[in-house]
């Protein structure tokens, strides 16, 4: 046991209790953030003459050395320390001596951990944004390729009306675009620095909180020290946005699993993203899509878990909050893995245009258009609906479809039918006549693609600028 707080204690902590409350096994992930925050804190202490120039320099050099060794892999984080903060401080003191003991002046582990976690998650939000942009680019390219790949659109998983693959993929584009914007909102709202809040009530040292905040790339310091050390809203927001991304990925995965099934055969998932069976030689299973669907539960679980942890915590810091880490890290890993693999799977998936189109051509996806045709000839819609209903029943009996019937057969059901019915209910007409913005007709889709292209270009530009700022 190597803790920072032995002075007040007369007896040893129970070994299991100590181990139970220690967080080093998982907060070791925050090593780089802890060092970055500590350097900023020390630089500020020096500038405020709370540390001498030499002490500040020694500390900053010492911390940079620890970071370098950690990055090289020559520094092992050992479990004898309670948490990553104690570890860094202890290594620093062992390396530079007394100056190291001054680093914690005007700071508490409460504002320290609040900062470390914010730095970690802030960088992760930026990474999630990049992954989402990548997915959106992939989708947009596919949309451009499939403007005239006809397929059935479904409601209740029953064939409804024909659409195009571009249009279907475009629906997911919209979802992931909203996800990206959600991430950006969260980033903006969370980007305030808790450092300098101390344990809960600030400190008596003349800290320059604005300066540390600027050094660490925050918009400004947080404005209430009790809130700053106990705010986990941004984690809940991130987990909630991550849960929504997972929900979208899961819906898409479900469709891909259906499309890839023997019955549908709309797509073939590449070998690289499928696995086989140990007993059935013919099998090629869509494991990645299934796992993305399955792992959605983990991320929902993290969100529910943290919401529940936070709901009864009085101000300010309480140890319950340490529970925020493992589940957030797990959700982060899950989301990152799923977004990366899903995008790879999508890029390499083969779409069977012929099968999709044949499927769109049967199943009466043109029934609405047939009714609209009658409306165009002056039949009230309710009557047209009933006439086409009878027509569909007739076709089902005959094992046929509307456009395969002869004009005589059609006229028997309604004399209003003319030769132009065949063109009116062809697959192409059914799709291409739908031209209001947001509809699948090619001209409408092209306008949407243009809008989305501009959106993506702007986002890519912002991403470039962010990377060049080193954020
Ligand atoms: N490991 C702790 C956490 O993650 C760090 C803060 C400890 N603060 C304290 N007062 N024990 O929340």
Coordinates of C-alpha atoms and ligand atoms in Angstrom, one line a residue:
X1 CA 0.0 0.0 0.0
X2 CA 1.3 3.4 -1.0
X3 CA -1.3 6.0 -0.3
X4 CA -1.1 9.8 0.0
X5 CA -3.0 10.1 3.2
X6 CA -1.4 8.0 6.0
X7 CA -0.9 10.8 8.5
X8 CA -4.4 10.8 10.2
X9 CA -4.6 7.1 10.4
X10 CA -3.6 5.1 13.5
X11 CA -4.4 1.6 12.1
X12 CA -3.8 -0.1 8.8
X13 CA -6.6 -0.2 6.2
X14 CA -8.0 -3.6 5.8
X15 CA -6.2 -5.1 2.8
X16 CA -9.3 -6.0 0.9
X17 CA -11.0 -2.7 1.6
X18 CA -7.9 -0.9 0.3
X19 CA -7.9 -3.0 -2.8
X20 CA -11.6 -2.6 -3.2
X21 CA -11.5 1.2 -3.2
X22 CA -8.3 1.5 -5.3
X23 CA -8.7 2.6 -8.9
X24 CA -5.2 2.1 -10.3
X25 CA -6.2 -1.0 -12.2
X26 CA -8.4 1.1 -14.5
X27 CA -7.5 4.8 -14.1
X28 CA -4.0 4.0 -15.4
X29 CA -5.6 5.0 -18.7
X30 CA -5.5 8.5 -17.5
X31 CA -1.7 8.7 -17.2
X32 CA -1.1 11.1 -20.0
X33 CA -4.0 13.3 -19.1
X34 CA -2.8 13.4 -15.5
X35 CA 0.6 14.5 -16.5
X36 CA -0.7 17.1 -18.9
X37 CA -2.9 18.6 -16.2
X38 CA -0.1 18.5 -13.7
X39 CA 2.3 20.3 -16.0
X40 CA -0.3 23.0 -16.6
X41 CA -0.9 23.3 -12.9
X42 CA 2.8 23.6 -12.1
X43 CA 3.4 26.2 -14.8
X44 CA 0.6 28.3 -13.4
X45 CA 1.9 27.9 -9.8
X46 CA 5.3 29.2 -11.1
X47 CA 3.7 32.1 -12.9
X48 CA 1.8 33.0 -9.7
X49 CA 5.0 32.8 -7.6
X50 CA 3.5 30.0 -5.5
X51 CA 6.4 27.9 -6.7
X52 CA 9.8 29.3 -7.4
X53 CA 11.0 29.3 -11.0
X54 CA 13.4 26.4 -10.2
X55 CA 10.8 24.3 -8.5
X56 CA 8.4 24.8 -11.4
X57 CA 11.2 23.8 -13.9
X58 CA 12.2 20.8 -11.9
X59 CA 8.6 19.6 -11.7
X60 CA 7.8 20.2 -15.4
X61 CA 11.0 18.4 -16.4
X62 CA 10.3 15.5 -14.1
X63 CA 6.7 15.1 -15.4
X64 CA 7.9 15.3 -19.0
X65 CA 10.5 12.6 -18.2
X66 CA 7.7 10.3 -16.7
X67 CA 5.6 10.8 -19.8
X68 CA 8.6 10.0 -22.0
X69 CA 9.4 6.8 -20.1
X70 CA 5.7 5.8 -20.1
X71 CA 5.5 6.3 -23.9
X72 CA 8.7 4.3 -24.4
X73 CA 7.3 1.6 -22.2
X74 CA 10.2 1.7 -19.7
X75 CA 8.0 2.8 -16.8
X76 CA 5.7 0.2 -15.4
X77 CA 2.5 1.3 -13.5
X78 CA 2.3 -0.9 -10.5
X79 CA -0.7 -1.8 -8.4
X80 CA 0.9 -0.8 -5.1
X81 CA -0.4 2.8 -5.7
X82 CA -4.0 3.7 -5.0
X83 CA -4.7 5.6 -8.2
X84 CA -2.9 7.1 -11.1
X85 CA -2.6 10.5 -9.3
X86 CA -0.7 8.9 -6.4
X87 CA 1.4 7.0 -8.8
X88 CA 2.5 10.0 -10.8
X89 CA 3.2 12.1 -7.7
X90 CA 5.2 9.3 -6.0
X91 CA 7.3 8.7 -9.1
X92 CA 7.9 12.4 -9.4
X93 CA 9.0 12.7 -5.8
X94 CA 11.3 9.7 -6.1
X95 CA 12.9 11.3 -9.2
X96 CA 13.2 15.0 -8.2
X97 CA 12.9 15.0 -4.4
X98 CA 11.4 17.8 -2.4
X99 CA 10.2 20.0 -5.3
X100 CA 7.9 17.1 -6.3
X101 CA 6.1 17.3 -2.9
X102 CA 4.9 20.8 -3.8
X103 CA 3.1 19.9 -7.0
X104 CA -0.2 19.2 -5.1
X105 CA -0.3 22.8 -3.7
X106 CA -3.7 24.3 -4.4
X107 CA -5.1 21.1 -5.8
X108 CA -7.1 18.1 -4.8
X109 CA -7.6 14.7 -6.4
X110 CA -11.2 15.8 -6.8
X111 CA -10.5 18.6 -9.3
X112 CA -7.6 16.5 -10.6
X113 CA -9.7 13.5 -11.6
X114 CA -12.4 15.8 -12.9
X115 CA -9.9 17.3 -15.2
X116 CA -8.2 14.1 -16.3
X117 CA -11.5 12.5 -17.2
X118 CA -12.6 15.6 -19.1
X119 CA -9.3 15.7 -21.1
X120 CA -9.7 12.0 -21.9
X121 CA -13.3 12.2 -23.0
X122 CA -12.9 15.5 -24.8
X123 CA -10.2 13.8 -27.0
X124 CA -12.4 10.8 -27.5
X125 CA -15.4 12.9 -28.6
X126 CA -13.1 14.3 -31.3
X127 CA -12.1 10.8 -32.3
X128 CA -15.7 9.7 -32.5
X129 CA -16.4 12.7 -34.7
X130 CA -13.6 11.6 -37.1
X131 CA -15.0 8.0 -37.2
X132 CA -18.5 9.4 -37.9
X133 CA -17.2 11.6 -40.7
X134 CA -15.5 8.6 -42.2
X135 CA -18.7 6.6 -42.1
X136 CA -20.6 9.5 -43.7
X137 CA -18.1 9.8 -46.5
X138 CA -18.4 6.1 -47.2
X139 CA -22.2 6.3 -47.2
X140 CA -22.2 9.3 -49.5
X141 CA -19.9 7.6 -52.1
X142 CA -22.3 4.6 -52.0
X143 CA -25.3 6.8 -52.5
X144 CA -23.8 8.3 -55.6
X145 CA -23.2 4.8 -57.0
X146 CA -26.7 3.6 -56.3
X147 CA -29.0 6.3 -57.5
X148 CA -30.8 3.9 -59.8
X149 CA -30.4 0.7 -57.8
X150 CA -34.1 -0.1 -57.2
X151 CA -35.2 -2.0 -54.2
X152 CA -38.3 -2.5 -52.1
X153 CA -38.9 0.0 -49.3
X154 CA -40.6 -1.7 -46.3
X155 CA -43.0 -0.9 -43.6
X156 CA -43.8 -3.6 -41.0
X157 CA -41.1 -5.5 -42.9
X158 CA -43.6 -5.9 -45.7
X159 CA -42.9 -4.6 -49.1
X160 CA -44.4 -1.1 -49.3
X161 CA -43.2 1.1 -52.2
X162 CA -40.1 1.0 -54.3
X163 CA -37.1 3.1 -53.4
X164 CA -33.5 3.1 -54.3
X165 CA -30.5 1.9 -52.4
X166 CA -29.2 5.5 -52.5
X167 CA -32.3 6.6 -50.7
X168 CA -32.2 3.8 -48.2
X169 CA -28.5 4.5 -47.4
X170 CA -29.4 8.2 -47.3
X171 CA -31.7 7.5 -44.3
X172 CA -28.7 6.3 -42.4
X173 CA -26.7 9.3 -43.6
X174 CA -29.2 11.5 -41.8
X175 CA -29.0 9.5 -38.6
X176 CA -25.2 9.6 -38.4
X177 CA -25.1 13.3 -39.4
X178 CA -27.3 14.0 -36.4
X179 CA -25.0 11.9 -34.3
X180 CA -22.0 13.9 -35.4
X181 CA -23.7 17.2 -34.6
X182 CA -24.7 15.8 -31.2
X183 CA -21.0 15.0 -30.4
X184 CA -20.1 18.6 -31.4
X185 CA -22.8 20.0 -29.1
X186 CA -21.5 18.0 -26.2
X187 CA -17.9 19.1 -26.8
X188 CA -18.9 22.7 -26.8
X189 CA -20.9 22.3 -23.6
X190 CA -18.3 20.3 -21.6
X191 CA -15.2 22.4 -22.6
X192 CA -14.7 24.2 -19.3
X193 CA -11.8 23.5 -17.0
X194 CA -12.5 22.3 -13.4
X195 CA -8.8 22.6 -12.3
X196 CA -8.5 25.0 -9.4
X197 CA -11.8 23.9 -7.8
X198 CA -9.8 22.1 -5.1
X199 CA -11.6 19.5 -3.0
X200 CA -14.9 21.4 -3.3
X201 CA -14.5 25.0 -2.2
X202 CA -11.7 26.4 -4.3
X203 CA -8.4 27.3 -2.6
X204 CA -6.8 30.1 -0.7
X205 CA -3.9 30.3 -3.1
X206 CA -4.0 33.0 -5.7
X207 CA -4.4 30.6 -8.6
X208 CA -4.9 31.8 -12.1
X209 CA -7.6 29.5 -13.3
X210 CA -8.1 31.3 -16.5
X211 CA -4.5 30.6 -17.4
X212 CA -4.5 26.8 -16.7
X213 CA -7.8 26.7 -18.6
X214 CA -6.2 28.3 -21.6
X215 CA -3.1 26.2 -21.4
X216 CA -5.3 23.1 -21.6
X217 CA -7.3 24.4 -24.5
X218 CA -10.6 25.0 -22.6
X219 CA -13.1 27.7 -23.3
X220 CA -12.7 29.0 -19.7
X221 CA -12.7 27.9 -16.1
X222 CA -15.9 26.3 -14.6
X223 CA -17.8 28.8 -12.5
X224 CA -18.8 26.8 -9.4
X225 CA -16.2 24.7 -7.6
X226 CA -18.8 22.3 -6.0
X227 CA -20.4 21.6 -9.3
X228 CA -17.0 21.3 -11.1
X229 CA -15.7 18.4 -8.9
X230 CA -19.0 16.5 -9.0
X231 CA -20.3 17.2 -12.5
X232 CA -20.5 14.0 -14.6
X233 CA -23.2 15.4 -17.0
X234 CA -20.8 15.4 -19.9
X235 CA -20.1 11.7 -19.4
X236 CA -23.8 11.0 -19.3
X237 CA -24.3 13.1 -22.4
X238 CA -21.4 11.3 -24.2
X239 CA -22.8 7.9 -23.2
X240 CA -26.2 8.9 -24.3
X241 CA -24.9 10.1 -27.7
X242 CA -22.9 6.9 -28.0
X243 CA -26.0 4.9 -27.2
X244 CA -27.8 6.6 -30.0
X245 CA -25.0 5.9 -32.4
X246 CA -25.1 2.3 -31.4
X247 CA -28.8 2.2 -31.8
X248 CA -28.4 3.4 -35.4
X249 CA -25.6 1.0 -36.1
X250 CA -27.7 -1.8 -34.6
X251 CA -30.7 -1.0 -36.8
X252 CA -28.4 -0.9 -39.9
X253 CA -26.8 -4.2 -38.8
X254 CA -30.2 -5.8 -38.4
X255 CA -31.0 -4.8 -42.0
X256 CA -27.7 -6.1 -43.3
X257 CA -28.3 -9.4 -41.5
X258 CA -31.7 -9.7 -43.2
X259 CA -30.3 -8.6 -46.6
X260 CA -27.5 -11.1 -46.3
X261 CA -29.8 -14.0 -45.4
X262 CA -30.3 -16.9 -47.8
X263 CA -33.9 -15.7 -48.3
X264 CA -33.1 -12.2 -49.3
X265 CA -29.6 -12.3 -50.9
X266 CA -29.6 -8.5 -51.4
X267 CA -26.0 -8.3 -50.3
X268 CA -23.0 -10.4 -49.7
X269 CA -20.8 -9.5 -46.8
X270 CA -17.1 -9.9 -47.7
X271 CA -15.2 -12.9 -46.3
X272 CA -13.1 -10.5 -44.3
X273 CA -16.1 -9.6 -42.2
X274 CA -17.7 -13.0 -41.9
X275 CA -17.0 -16.2 -40.1
X276 CA -17.7 -19.9 -40.6
X277 CA -19.3 -22.7 -38.6
X278 CA -17.3 -25.5 -36.9
X279 CA -19.8 -28.1 -38.0
X280 CA -21.8 -26.8 -41.0
X281 CA -19.4 -26.3 -43.9
X282 CA -21.8 -24.2 -45.9
X283 CA -22.1 -21.5 -43.4
X284 CA -20.9 -17.9 -43.7
X285 CA -22.2 -15.9 -40.8
X286 CA -22.5 -12.1 -40.5
X287 CA -20.8 -12.0 -37.1
X288 CA -19.6 -8.4 -37.2
X289 CA -23.1 -7.1 -37.8
X290 CA -24.5 -9.4 -35.1
X291 CA -21.9 -8.3 -32.6
X292 CA -22.5 -4.6 -33.4
X293 CA -26.2 -5.3 -32.7
X294 CA -25.3 -7.2 -29.6
X295 CA -22.8 -4.8 -28.1
X296 CA -25.4 -2.0 -28.3
X297 CA -26.7 -3.4 -25.0
X298 CA -23.3 -2.7 -23.3
X299 CA -23.4 0.9 -24.2
X300 CA -27.0 1.3 -23.1
X301 CA -26.0 -0.4 -19.9
X302 CA -23.2 2.1 -19.3
X303 CA -25.6 5.0 -19.7
X304 CA -28.2 3.5 -17.3
X305 CA -25.5 2.6 -14.8
X306 CA -24.0 6.1 -14.6
X307 CA -27.4 7.7 -14.5
X308 CA -28.3 5.5 -11.6
X309 CA -25.0 6.1 -9.8
X310 CA -25.4 9.8 -10.0
X311 CA -29.0 10.1 -9.0
X312 CA -28.5 10.0 -5.2
X313 CA -25.2 11.7 -4.7
X314 CA -25.2 14.8 -2.5
X315 CA -22.8 17.6 -3.3
X316 CA -19.9 17.5 -3.8
X317 CA -17.5 14.7 -4.6
X318 CA -18.3 11.2 -3.3
X319 CA -16.4 8.1 -4.1
X320 CA -19.4 6.6 -5.9
X321 CA -18.2 8.8 -8.8
X322 CA -15.2 6.6 -9.3
X323 CA -17.6 4.2 -10.9
X324 CA -17.8 6.5 -13.9
X325 CA -14.6 5.2 -15.3
X326 CA -14.7 1.5 -16.2
X327 CA -18.1 1.8 -17.8
X328 CA -17.1 4.9 -19.8
X329 CA -13.9 3.3 -21.0
X330 CA -15.8 0.2 -22.0
X331 CA -18.4 2.2 -23.9
X332 CA -15.6 4.2 -25.6
X333 CA -13.8 1.0 -26.7
X334 CA -17.0 -0.6 -27.9
X335 CA -18.2 2.4 -29.9
X336 CA -14.8 2.9 -31.5
X337 CA -14.5 -0.8 -32.4
X338 CA -18.0 -0.9 -33.8
X339 CA -17.7 2.2 -35.9
X340 CA -14.4 1.1 -37.4
X341 CA -15.5 -2.4 -38.2
X342 CA -19.0 -1.4 -39.4
X343 CA -17.4 1.0 -41.9
X344 CA -15.0 -1.6 -43.2
X345 CA -17.9 -4.1 -43.6
X346 CA -20.0 -1.6 -45.5
X347 CA -17.2 -0.6 -47.8
X348 CA -16.5 -4.3 -48.8
X349 CA -20.1 -5.4 -49.0
X350 CA -21.4 -6.5 -52.5
X351 CA -24.9 -5.3 -53.4
X352 CA -26.9 -7.6 -55.7
X353 CA -28.7 -5.1 -57.9
X354 CA -30.5 -7.7 -59.9
X355 CA -31.9 -9.4 -56.8
X356 CA -32.9 -6.1 -55.2
X357 CA -34.6 -4.9 -58.4
X358 CA -36.4 -8.2 -58.9
X359 CA -37.7 -8.0 -55.4
X360 CA -38.9 -4.5 -55.9
X361 CA -40.7 -5.5 -59.1
X362 CA -42.9 -8.0 -57.3
X363 CA -44.9 -7.8 -54.1
X364 CA -47.2 -5.0 -55.4
X365 CA -44.9 -2.2 -54.5
X366 CA -46.5 -0.3 -57.3
X367 CA -50.1 -0.6 -55.9
X368 CA -50.1 2.9 -54.6
X369 CA -49.0 4.2 -57.9
X370 CA -51.7 2.2 -59.7
X371 CA -54.3 3.9 -57.4
X372 CA -52.8 7.3 -58.1
X373 CA -53.1 6.5 -61.8
X374 CA -56.8 6.0 -61.4
X375 CA -57.0 9.2 -59.4
X376 CA -55.3 11.0 -62.3
X377 CA -58.2 9.7 -64.5
X378 CA -60.8 11.3 -62.1
X379 CA -61.5 8.3 -59.8
X380 CA -61.8 9.4 -56.1
X381 CA -58.9 8.1 -54.1
X382 CA -61.0 5.9 -51.8
X383 CA -62.7 4.2 -54.8
X384 CA -59.3 3.8 -56.5
X385 CA -57.9 2.2 -53.3
X386 CA -60.7 -0.3 -53.3
X387 CA -60.4 -1.1 -57.1
X388 CA -56.6 -1.7 -56.8
X389 CA -57.2 -3.8 -53.7
X390 CA -59.5 -6.1 -55.8
X391 CA -56.9 -6.1 -58.5
X392 CA -54.2 -7.2 -56.1
X393 CA -56.5 -10.0 -54.9
X394 CA -57.0 -11.1 -58.5
X395 CA -53.3 -11.1 -59.1
X396 CA -52.6 -13.2 -55.9
X397 CA -55.1 -15.8 -57.1
X398 CA -53.5 -15.9 -60.5
X399 CA -49.9 -15.8 -59.2
X400 CA -49.3 -12.7 -61.3
X401 CA -48.6 -8.9 -60.8
X402 CA -50.3 -5.7 -61.9
X403 CA -48.1 -4.9 -64.9
X404 CA -48.3 -8.5 -66.2
X405 CA -52.0 -8.5 -66.7
X406 CA -53.5 -7.8 -70.1
X407 CA -55.4 -4.6 -70.7
X408 CA -58.6 -6.7 -71.1
X409 CA -58.1 -8.2 -67.6
X410 CA -57.5 -4.7 -66.2
X411 CA -60.5 -3.2 -67.9
X412 CA -62.7 -6.0 -66.5
X413 CA -61.9 -4.7 -63.0
X414 CA -62.1 -1.0 -64.0
X415 CA -62.9 0.4 -67.5
X416 CA -60.8 3.4 -66.6
X417 CA -57.5 1.6 -67.3
X418 CA -55.8 2.5 -70.6
X419 CA -52.6 1.4 -72.3
X420 CA -50.6 4.1 -70.4
X421 CA -51.1 2.1 -67.1
X422 CA -48.1 0.0 -67.9
X423 CA -45.8 3.0 -68.0
X424 CA -47.5 4.5 -64.9
X425 CA -46.7 1.5 -62.7
X426 CA -43.3 0.5 -64.0
X427 CA -40.6 0.4 -61.4
X428 CA -38.7 3.2 -62.9
X429 CA -41.8 5.5 -63.0
X430 CA -42.7 4.7 -59.5
X431 CA -39.4 5.8 -58.2
X432 CA -38.5 8.6 -60.6
X433 CA -41.8 10.4 -60.2
X434 CA -41.1 10.9 -56.5
X435 CA -39.3 14.2 -56.8
X436 CA -40.1 16.3 -53.7
X437 CA -37.1 17.0 -51.6
X438 CA -36.4 14.0 -49.4
X439 CA -38.0 11.5 -51.9
X440 CA -36.1 8.7 -53.8
X441 CA -36.4 10.1 -57.3
X442 CA -33.0 10.6 -58.8
X443 CA -33.2 14.4 -59.3
X444 CA -34.4 14.8 -55.7
X445 CA -31.6 12.5 -54.4
X446 CA -29.0 14.4 -56.4
X447 CA -30.0 17.7 -54.7
X448 CA -29.7 16.0 -51.3
X449 CA -26.4 14.5 -52.1
X450 CA -25.1 18.0 -53.1
X451 CA -26.3 19.4 -49.8
X452 CA -24.7 16.6 -47.9
X453 CA -21.5 16.9 -49.9
X454 CA -21.2 20.5 -48.9
X455 CA -21.9 19.6 -45.3
X456 CA -19.1 17.0 -45.3
X457 CA -16.6 19.3 -47.0
X458 CA -17.2 21.9 -44.3
X459 CA -16.9 19.3 -41.6
X460 CA -13.7 17.9 -43.1
X461 CA -12.2 21.4 -43.2
X462 CA -13.1 22.0 -39.5
X463 CA -11.5 18.6 -38.7
X464 CA -8.3 19.6 -40.5
X465 CA -8.2 22.9 -38.6
X466 CA -8.8 21.1 -35.3
X467 CA -6.0 18.7 -36.0
X468 CA -3.6 21.5 -37.0
X469 CA -4.4 23.2 -33.7
X470 CA -3.3 20.0 -32.0
X471 CA -6.7 19.3 -30.4
Ligands
LIG1 N1 -10.0 7.6 -7.9 C1 -10.9 8.7 -7.6 C2 -12.0 8.8 -8.6 O1 -11.9 8.2 -9.6 C3 -10.1 9.9 -7.6 C4 -10.6 11.0 -6.7 C5 -10.3 10.6 -5.3 N2 -10.8 11.6 -4.4 C6 -11.0 11.3 -3.1 N3 -11.4 12.2 -2.4 N4 -10.9 10.1 -2.7 O2 -13.0 9.4 -8.4

